[in-house]
mmCIF file of C-alpha atoms and ligand atoms in Angstrom:
data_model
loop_
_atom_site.group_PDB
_atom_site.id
_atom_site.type_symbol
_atom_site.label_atom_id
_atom_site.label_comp_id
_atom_site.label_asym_id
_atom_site.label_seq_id
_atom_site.Cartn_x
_atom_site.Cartn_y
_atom_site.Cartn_z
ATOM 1 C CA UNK A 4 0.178 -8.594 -13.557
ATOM 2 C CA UNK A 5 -2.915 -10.025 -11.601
ATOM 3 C CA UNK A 6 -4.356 -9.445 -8.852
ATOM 4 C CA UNK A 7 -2.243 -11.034 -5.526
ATOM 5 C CA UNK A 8 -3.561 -13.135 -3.443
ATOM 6 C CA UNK A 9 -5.634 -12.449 -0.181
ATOM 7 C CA UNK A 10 -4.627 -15.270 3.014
ATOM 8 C CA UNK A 11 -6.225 -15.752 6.255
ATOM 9 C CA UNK A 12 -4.077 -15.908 9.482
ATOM 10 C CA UNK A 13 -5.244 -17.875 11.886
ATOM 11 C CA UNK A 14 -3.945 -17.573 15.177
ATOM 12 C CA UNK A 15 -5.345 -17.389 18.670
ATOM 13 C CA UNK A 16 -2.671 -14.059 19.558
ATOM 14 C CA UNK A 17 -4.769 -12.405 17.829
ATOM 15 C CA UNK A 18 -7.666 -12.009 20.528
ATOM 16 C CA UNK A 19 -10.134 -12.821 18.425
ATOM 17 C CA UNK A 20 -9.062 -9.847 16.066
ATOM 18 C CA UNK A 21 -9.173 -11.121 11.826
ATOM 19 C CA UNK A 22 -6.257 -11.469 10.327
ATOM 20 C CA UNK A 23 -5.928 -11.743 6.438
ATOM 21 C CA UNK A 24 -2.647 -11.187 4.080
ATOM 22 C CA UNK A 25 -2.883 -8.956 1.454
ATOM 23 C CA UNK A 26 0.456 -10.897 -0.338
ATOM 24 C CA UNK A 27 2.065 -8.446 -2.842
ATOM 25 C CA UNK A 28 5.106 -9.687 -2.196
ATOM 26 C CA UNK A 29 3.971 -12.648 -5.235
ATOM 27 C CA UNK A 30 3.199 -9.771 -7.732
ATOM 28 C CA UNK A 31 6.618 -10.668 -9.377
ATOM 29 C CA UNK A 32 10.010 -12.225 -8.128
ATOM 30 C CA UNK A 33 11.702 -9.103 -9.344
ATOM 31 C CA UNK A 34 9.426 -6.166 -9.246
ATOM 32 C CA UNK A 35 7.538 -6.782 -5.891
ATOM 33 C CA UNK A 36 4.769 -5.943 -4.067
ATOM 34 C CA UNK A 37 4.718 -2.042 -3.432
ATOM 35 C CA UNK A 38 7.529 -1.510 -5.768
ATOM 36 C CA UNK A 39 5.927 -2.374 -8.982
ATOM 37 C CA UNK A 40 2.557 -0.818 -8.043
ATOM 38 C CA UNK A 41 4.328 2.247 -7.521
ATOM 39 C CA UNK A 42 6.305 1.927 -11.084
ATOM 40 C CA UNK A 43 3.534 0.625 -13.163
ATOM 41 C CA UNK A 44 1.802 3.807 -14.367
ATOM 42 C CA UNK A 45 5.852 6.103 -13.902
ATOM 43 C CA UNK A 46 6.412 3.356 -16.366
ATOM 44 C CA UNK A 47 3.186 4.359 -18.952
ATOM 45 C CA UNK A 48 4.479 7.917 -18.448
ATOM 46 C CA UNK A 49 7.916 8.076 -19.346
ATOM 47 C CA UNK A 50 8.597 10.190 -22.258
ATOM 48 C CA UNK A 51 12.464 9.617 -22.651
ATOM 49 C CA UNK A 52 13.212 5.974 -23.030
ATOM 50 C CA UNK A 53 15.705 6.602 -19.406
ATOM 51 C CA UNK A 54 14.991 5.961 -16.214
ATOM 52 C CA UNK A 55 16.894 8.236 -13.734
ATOM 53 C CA UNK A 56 15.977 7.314 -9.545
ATOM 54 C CA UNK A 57 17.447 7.786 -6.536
ATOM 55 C CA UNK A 58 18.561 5.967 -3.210
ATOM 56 C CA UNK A 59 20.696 3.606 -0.935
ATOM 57 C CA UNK A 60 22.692 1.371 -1.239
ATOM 58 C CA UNK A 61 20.423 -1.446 -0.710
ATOM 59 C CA UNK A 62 17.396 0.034 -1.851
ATOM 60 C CA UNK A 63 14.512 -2.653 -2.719
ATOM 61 C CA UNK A 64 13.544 0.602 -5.182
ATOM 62 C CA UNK A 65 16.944 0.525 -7.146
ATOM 63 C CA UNK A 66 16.793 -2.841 -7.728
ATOM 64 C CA UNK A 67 12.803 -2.783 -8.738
ATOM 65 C CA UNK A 68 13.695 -0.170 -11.218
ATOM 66 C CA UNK A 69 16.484 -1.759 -12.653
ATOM 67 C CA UNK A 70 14.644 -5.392 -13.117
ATOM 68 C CA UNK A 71 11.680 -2.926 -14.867
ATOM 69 C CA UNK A 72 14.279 -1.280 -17.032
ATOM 70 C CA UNK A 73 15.643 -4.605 -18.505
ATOM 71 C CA UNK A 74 12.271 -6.035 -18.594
ATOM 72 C CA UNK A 75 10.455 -3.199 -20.298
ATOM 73 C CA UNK A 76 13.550 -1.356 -22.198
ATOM 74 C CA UNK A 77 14.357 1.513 -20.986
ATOM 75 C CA UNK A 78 17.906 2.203 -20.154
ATOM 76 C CA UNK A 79 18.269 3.620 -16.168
ATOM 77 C CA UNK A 80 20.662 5.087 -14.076
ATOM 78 C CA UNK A 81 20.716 4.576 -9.975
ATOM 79 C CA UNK A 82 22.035 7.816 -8.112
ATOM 80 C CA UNK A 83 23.616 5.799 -5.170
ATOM 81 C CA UNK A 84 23.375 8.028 -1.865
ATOM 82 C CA UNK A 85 27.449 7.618 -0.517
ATOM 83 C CA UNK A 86 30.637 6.539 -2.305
ATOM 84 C CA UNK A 87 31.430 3.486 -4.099
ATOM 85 C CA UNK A 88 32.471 0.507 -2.559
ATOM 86 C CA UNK A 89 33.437 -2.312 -4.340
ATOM 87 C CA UNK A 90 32.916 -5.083 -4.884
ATOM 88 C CA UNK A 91 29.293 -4.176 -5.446
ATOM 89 C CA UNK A 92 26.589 -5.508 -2.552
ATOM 90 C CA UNK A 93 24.569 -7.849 -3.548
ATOM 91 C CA UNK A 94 21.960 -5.746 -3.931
ATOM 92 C CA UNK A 95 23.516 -3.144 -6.585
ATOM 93 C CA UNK A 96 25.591 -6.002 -8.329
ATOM 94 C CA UNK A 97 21.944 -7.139 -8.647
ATOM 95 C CA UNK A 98 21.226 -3.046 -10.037
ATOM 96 C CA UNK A 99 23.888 -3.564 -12.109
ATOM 97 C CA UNK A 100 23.549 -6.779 -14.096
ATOM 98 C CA UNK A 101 20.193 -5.578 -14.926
ATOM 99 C CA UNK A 102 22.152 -3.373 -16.920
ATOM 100 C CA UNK A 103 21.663 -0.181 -14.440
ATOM 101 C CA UNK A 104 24.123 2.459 -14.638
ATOM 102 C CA UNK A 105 25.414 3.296 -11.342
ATOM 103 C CA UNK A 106 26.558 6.610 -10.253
ATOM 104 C CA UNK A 107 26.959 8.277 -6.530
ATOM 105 C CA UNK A 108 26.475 11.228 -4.476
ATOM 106 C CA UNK A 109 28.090 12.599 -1.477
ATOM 107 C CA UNK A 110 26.070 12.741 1.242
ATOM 108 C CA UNK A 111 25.667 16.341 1.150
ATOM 109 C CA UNK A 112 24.302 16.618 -2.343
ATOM 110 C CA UNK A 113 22.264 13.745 -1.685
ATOM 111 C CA UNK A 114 20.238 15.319 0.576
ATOM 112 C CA UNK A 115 19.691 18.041 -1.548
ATOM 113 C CA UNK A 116 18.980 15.926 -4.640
ATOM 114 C CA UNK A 117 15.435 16.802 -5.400
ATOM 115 C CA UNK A 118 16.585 20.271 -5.982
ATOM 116 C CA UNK A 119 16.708 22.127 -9.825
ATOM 117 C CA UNK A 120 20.473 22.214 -8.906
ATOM 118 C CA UNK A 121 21.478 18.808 -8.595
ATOM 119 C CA UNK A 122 18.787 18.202 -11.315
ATOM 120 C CA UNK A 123 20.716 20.067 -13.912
ATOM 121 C CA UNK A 124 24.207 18.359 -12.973
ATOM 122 C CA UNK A 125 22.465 15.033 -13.591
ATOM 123 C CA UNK A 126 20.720 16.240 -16.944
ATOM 124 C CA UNK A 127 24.381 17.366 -17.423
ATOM 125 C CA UNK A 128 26.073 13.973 -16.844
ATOM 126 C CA UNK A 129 23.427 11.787 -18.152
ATOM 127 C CA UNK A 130 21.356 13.793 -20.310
ATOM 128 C CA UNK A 131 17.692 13.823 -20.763
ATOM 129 C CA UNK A 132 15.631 11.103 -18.735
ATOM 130 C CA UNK A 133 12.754 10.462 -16.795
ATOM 131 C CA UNK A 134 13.543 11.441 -13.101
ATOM 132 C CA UNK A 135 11.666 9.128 -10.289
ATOM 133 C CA UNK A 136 11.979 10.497 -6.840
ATOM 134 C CA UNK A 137 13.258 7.883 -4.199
ATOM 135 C CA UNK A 138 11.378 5.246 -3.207
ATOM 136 C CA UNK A 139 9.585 5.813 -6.465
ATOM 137 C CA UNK A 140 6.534 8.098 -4.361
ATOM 138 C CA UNK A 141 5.213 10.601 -6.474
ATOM 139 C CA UNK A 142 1.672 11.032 -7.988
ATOM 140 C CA UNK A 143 1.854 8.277 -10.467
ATOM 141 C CA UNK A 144 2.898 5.952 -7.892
ATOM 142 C CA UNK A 145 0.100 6.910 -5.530
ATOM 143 C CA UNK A 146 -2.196 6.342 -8.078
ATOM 144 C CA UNK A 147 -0.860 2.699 -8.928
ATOM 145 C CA UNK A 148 -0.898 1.791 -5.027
ATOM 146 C CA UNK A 149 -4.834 2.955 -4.908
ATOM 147 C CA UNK A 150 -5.831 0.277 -7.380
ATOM 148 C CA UNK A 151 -5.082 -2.561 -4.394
ATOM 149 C CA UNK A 152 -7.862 -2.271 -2.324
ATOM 150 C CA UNK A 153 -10.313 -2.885 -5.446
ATOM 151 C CA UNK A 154 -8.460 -5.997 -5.369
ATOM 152 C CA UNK A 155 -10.164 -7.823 -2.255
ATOM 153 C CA UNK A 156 -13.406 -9.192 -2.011
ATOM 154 C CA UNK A 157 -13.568 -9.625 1.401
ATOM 155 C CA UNK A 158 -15.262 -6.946 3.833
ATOM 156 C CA UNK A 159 -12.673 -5.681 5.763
ATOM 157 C CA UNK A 160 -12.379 -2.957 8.606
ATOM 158 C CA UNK A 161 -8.830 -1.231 8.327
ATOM 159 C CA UNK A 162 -6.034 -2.075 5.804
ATOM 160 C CA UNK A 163 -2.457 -1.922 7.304
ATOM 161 C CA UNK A 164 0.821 -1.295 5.417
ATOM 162 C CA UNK A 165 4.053 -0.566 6.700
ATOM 163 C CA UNK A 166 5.312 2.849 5.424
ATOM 164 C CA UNK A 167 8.984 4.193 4.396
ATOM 165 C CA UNK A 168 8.467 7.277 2.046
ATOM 166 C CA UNK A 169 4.738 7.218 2.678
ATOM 167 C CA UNK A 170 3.511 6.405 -1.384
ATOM 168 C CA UNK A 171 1.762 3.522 -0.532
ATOM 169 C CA UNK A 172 -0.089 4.711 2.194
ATOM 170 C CA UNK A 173 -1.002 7.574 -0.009
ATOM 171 C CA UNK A 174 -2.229 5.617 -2.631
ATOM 172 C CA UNK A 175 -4.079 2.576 -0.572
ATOM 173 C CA UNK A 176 -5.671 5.133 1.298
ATOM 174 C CA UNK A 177 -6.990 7.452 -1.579
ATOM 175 C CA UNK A 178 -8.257 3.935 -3.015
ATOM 176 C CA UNK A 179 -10.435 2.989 -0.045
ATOM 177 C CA UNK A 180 -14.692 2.803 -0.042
ATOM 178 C CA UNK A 181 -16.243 4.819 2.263
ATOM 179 C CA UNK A 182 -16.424 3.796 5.894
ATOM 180 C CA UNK A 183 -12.792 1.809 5.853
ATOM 181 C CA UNK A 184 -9.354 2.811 7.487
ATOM 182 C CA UNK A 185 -6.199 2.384 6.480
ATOM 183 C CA UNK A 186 -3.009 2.792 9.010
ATOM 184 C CA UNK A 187 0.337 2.680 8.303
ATOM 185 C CA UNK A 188 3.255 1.568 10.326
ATOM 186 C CA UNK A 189 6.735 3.878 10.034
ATOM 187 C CA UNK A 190 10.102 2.236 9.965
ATOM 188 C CA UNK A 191 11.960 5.207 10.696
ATOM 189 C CA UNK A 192 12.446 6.925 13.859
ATOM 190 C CA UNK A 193 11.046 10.106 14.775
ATOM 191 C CA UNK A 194 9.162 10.164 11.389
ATOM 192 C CA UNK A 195 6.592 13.171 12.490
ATOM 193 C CA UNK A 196 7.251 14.284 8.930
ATOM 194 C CA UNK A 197 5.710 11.254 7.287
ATOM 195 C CA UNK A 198 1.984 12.489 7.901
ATOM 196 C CA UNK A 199 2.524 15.648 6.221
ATOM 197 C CA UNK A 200 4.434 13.945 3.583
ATOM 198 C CA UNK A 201 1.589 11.583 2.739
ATOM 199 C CA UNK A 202 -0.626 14.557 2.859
ATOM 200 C CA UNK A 203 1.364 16.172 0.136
ATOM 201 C CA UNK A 204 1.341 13.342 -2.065
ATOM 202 C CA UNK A 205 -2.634 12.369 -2.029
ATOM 203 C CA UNK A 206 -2.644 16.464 -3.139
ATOM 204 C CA UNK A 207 -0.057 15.684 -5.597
ATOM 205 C CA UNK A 208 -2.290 12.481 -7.134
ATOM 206 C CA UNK A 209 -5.871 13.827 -6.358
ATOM 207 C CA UNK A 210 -6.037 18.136 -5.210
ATOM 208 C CA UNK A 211 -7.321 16.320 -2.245
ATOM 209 C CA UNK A 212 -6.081 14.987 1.722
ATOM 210 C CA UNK A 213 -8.783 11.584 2.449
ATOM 211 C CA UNK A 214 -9.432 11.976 5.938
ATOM 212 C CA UNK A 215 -8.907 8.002 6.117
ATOM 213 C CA UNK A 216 -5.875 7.396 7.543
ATOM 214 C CA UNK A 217 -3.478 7.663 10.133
ATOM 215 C CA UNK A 218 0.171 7.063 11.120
ATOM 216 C CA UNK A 219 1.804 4.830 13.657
ATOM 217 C CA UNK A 220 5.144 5.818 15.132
ATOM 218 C CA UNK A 221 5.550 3.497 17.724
ATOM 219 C CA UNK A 222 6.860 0.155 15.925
ATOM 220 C CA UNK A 223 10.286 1.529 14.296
ATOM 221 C CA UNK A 224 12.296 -0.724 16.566
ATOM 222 C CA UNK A 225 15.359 1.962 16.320
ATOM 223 C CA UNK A 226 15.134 3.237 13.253
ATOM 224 C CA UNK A 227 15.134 2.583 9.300
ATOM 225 C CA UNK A 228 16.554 -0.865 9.047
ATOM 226 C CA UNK A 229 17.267 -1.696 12.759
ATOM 227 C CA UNK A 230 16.469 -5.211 13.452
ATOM 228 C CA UNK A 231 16.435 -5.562 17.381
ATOM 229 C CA UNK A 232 16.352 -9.435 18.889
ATOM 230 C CA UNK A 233 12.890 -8.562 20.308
ATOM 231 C CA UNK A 234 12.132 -7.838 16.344
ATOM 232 C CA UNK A 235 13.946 -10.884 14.974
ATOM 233 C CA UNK A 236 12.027 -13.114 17.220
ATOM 234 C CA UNK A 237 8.790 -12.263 16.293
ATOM 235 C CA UNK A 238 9.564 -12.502 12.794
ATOM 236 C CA UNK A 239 10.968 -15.954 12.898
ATOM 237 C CA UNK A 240 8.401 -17.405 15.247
ATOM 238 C CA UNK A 241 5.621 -15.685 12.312
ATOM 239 C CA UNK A 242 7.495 -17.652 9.937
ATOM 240 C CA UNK A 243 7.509 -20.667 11.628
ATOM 241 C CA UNK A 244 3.926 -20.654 12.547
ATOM 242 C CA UNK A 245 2.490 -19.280 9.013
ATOM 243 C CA UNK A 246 4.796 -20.412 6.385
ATOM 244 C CA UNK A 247 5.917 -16.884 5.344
ATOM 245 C CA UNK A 248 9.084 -15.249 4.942
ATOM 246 C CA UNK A 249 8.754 -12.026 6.297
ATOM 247 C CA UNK A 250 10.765 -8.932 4.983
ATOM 248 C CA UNK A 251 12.369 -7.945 8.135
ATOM 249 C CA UNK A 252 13.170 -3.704 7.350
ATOM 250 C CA UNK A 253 9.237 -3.224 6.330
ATOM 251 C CA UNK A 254 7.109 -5.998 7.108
ATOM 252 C CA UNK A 255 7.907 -7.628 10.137
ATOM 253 C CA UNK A 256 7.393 -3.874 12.272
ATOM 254 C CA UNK A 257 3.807 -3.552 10.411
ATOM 255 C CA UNK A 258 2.952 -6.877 11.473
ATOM 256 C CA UNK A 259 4.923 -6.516 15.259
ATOM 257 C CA UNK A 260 2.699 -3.079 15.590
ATOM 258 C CA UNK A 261 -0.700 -5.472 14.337
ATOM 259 C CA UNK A 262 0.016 -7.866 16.953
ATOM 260 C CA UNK A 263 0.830 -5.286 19.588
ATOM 261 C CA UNK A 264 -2.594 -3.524 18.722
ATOM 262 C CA UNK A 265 -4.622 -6.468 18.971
ATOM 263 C CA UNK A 266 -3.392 -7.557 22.509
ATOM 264 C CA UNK A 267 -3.443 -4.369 23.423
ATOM 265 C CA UNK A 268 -7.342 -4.050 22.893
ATOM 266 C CA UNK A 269 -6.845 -1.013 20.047
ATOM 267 C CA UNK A 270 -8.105 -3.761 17.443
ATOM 268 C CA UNK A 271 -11.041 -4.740 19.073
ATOM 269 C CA UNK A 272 -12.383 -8.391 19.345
ATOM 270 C CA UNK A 273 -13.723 -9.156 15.716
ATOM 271 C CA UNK A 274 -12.219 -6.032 13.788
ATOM 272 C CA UNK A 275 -11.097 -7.522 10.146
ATOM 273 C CA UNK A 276 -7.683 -6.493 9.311
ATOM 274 C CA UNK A 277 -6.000 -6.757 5.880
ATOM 275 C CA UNK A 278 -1.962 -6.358 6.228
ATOM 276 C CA UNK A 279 -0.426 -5.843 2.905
ATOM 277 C CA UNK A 280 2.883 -7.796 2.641
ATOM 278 C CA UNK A 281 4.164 -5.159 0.502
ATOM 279 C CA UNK A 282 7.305 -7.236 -0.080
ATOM 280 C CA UNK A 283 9.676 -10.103 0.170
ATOM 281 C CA UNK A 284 12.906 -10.872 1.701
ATOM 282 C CA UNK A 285 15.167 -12.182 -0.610
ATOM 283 C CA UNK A 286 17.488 -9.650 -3.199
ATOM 284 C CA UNK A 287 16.659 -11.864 -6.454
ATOM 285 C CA UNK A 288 19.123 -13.667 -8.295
ATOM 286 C CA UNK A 289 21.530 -11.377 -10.323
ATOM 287 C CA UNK A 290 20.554 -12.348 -14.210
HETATM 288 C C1 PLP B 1 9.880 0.137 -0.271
HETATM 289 C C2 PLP B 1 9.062 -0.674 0.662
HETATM 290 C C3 PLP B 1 8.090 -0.081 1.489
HETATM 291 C C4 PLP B 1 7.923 1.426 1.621
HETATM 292 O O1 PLP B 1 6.912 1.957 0.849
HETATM 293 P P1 PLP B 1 6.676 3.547 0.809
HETATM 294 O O2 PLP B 1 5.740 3.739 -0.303
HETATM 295 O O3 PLP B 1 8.018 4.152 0.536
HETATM 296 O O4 PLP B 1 6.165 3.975 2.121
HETATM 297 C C5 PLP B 1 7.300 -0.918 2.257
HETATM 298 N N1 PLP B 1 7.498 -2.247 2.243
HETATM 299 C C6 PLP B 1 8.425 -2.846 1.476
HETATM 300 C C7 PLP B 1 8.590 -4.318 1.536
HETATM 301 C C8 PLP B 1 9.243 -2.082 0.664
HETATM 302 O O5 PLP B 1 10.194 -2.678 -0.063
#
């Protein structure tokens, strides 16, 4: 897939701070932004023709590795954290016409589903396969999201992302030239853990930590998926104003936090920011 596009925001809230997107959420209608960075080389890797991942019920991850799966044969399987409901959401009927086999876990052994345990009941059920942790972060994936800032030509200062399971910021980090930032803007609430987590997975990718990057905690509006009025309104009045449609769960809270930052003097006057729109808003069409 080539390289996305980089766009330049004008706009005088910004203080005088440089605004450009980094818009991965055109990589692919199906497979965006983040998602299929963070498949592309799990995808070179995968010895058993399967695809076994993990996560919610509307997980932008399911459905990425679903649309990959029909697009690139392999046959996959979606551990579904919960019961069943039906009919399906949108977003697994989506899973699910892609030819994803759906399957679910109780909360309980959900949480512990990265252990050899719950490992062996799904080699059990489902045989051998290719296991991808959720939200797709492990090394490969870190490694795929550190090929997107050899992607911009433009001198920048500090790259911004917003950050769930922490892979990308891993991997954009780790991918930086000497003398840039990156920061990264957490969606969930009191997500302490995340630093150490993207810690762990530049080790898993490289033996290494980059001292390069940092974490901000303050724009989660709630928590993972809360969208708060104050939260809506900023997104809608950014779409209005720039022509984009911004992902509300990821996106609009990294780009909230870059606004806050620049009025706020953190961004000084004339710092260049990249924001990577690591995604869109819309669940695609079911096929
Ligand atoms: C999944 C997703 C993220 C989270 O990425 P992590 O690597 O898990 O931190 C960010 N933005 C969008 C749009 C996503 O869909």
């Amino acid at each position: 897939m080539n390289p996305s596009p980089l766009e330049q925001v004008r706009d005088e809230r910004l203080g005088g701070v440089r605004l450009a997107l980094k818009r991965d959420d055109l990589i692919d209608p199906e497979i965006t932004g983040n998602k299929w960075r963070k498949l592309k080389h799990n995808l070179a890797r995968a010895r058993t023709g399967t695809l076994l991942t993990f996560g919610g019920a509307y997980s932008g991850h399911i459905r990425a590795v679903a649309a990959a799966g029909r697009r690139y044969g392999f046959a996959t399987i979606g551990v579904i954290r919960g019961e069943e409901h039906l009919p399906l959401n949108p977003s697994l009927a989506y899973a699910r016409g892609c030819g994803m086999r759906l399957t679910y876990l109780d909360r309980t052994a959900y949480r512990a589903k990265h252990t050899p345990e719950v490992a062996a009941r799904l080699h059990a059920a489902f045989g051998d396969f290719d296991l991808i942790p959720e939200g797709g972060s492990n090394a490969a994936a870190v490694l795929g999201c550190a090929e997107l800032p050899a992607e911009i030509a433009d001198d920048f200062d500090v790259i911004c992302c917003p950050v769930g399971t922490g892979g990308t910021l891993a991997g954009i980090a780790a991918g930086l030239p000497p003398g840039r930032r990156a920061l990264g803007f957490a969606v969930l609430k009191g997500a302490g853990f995340l630093a150490e987590e993207v810690a762990r997975l530049q080790r898993e990718a490289y033996g290494t930590v980059s001292g390069n990057w940092a974490l901000d905690l303050d724009f989660h509006f709630g928590g993972y998926a809360r969208v708060p009025p104050e939260l809506s309104a900023f997104a809608g009045d950014f779409e209005a104003r720039h022509g984009l449609a911004v992902e509300r769960i990821y996106v609009a809270k990294m780009l909230y936090g870059v606004y806050a930052l620049a009025a706020s003097g953190a961004f000084a006057p004339g710092t260049r920011v990249v924001a990577v729109v690591t995604g869109g808003p819309a669940v695609p069409v079911p096929p």
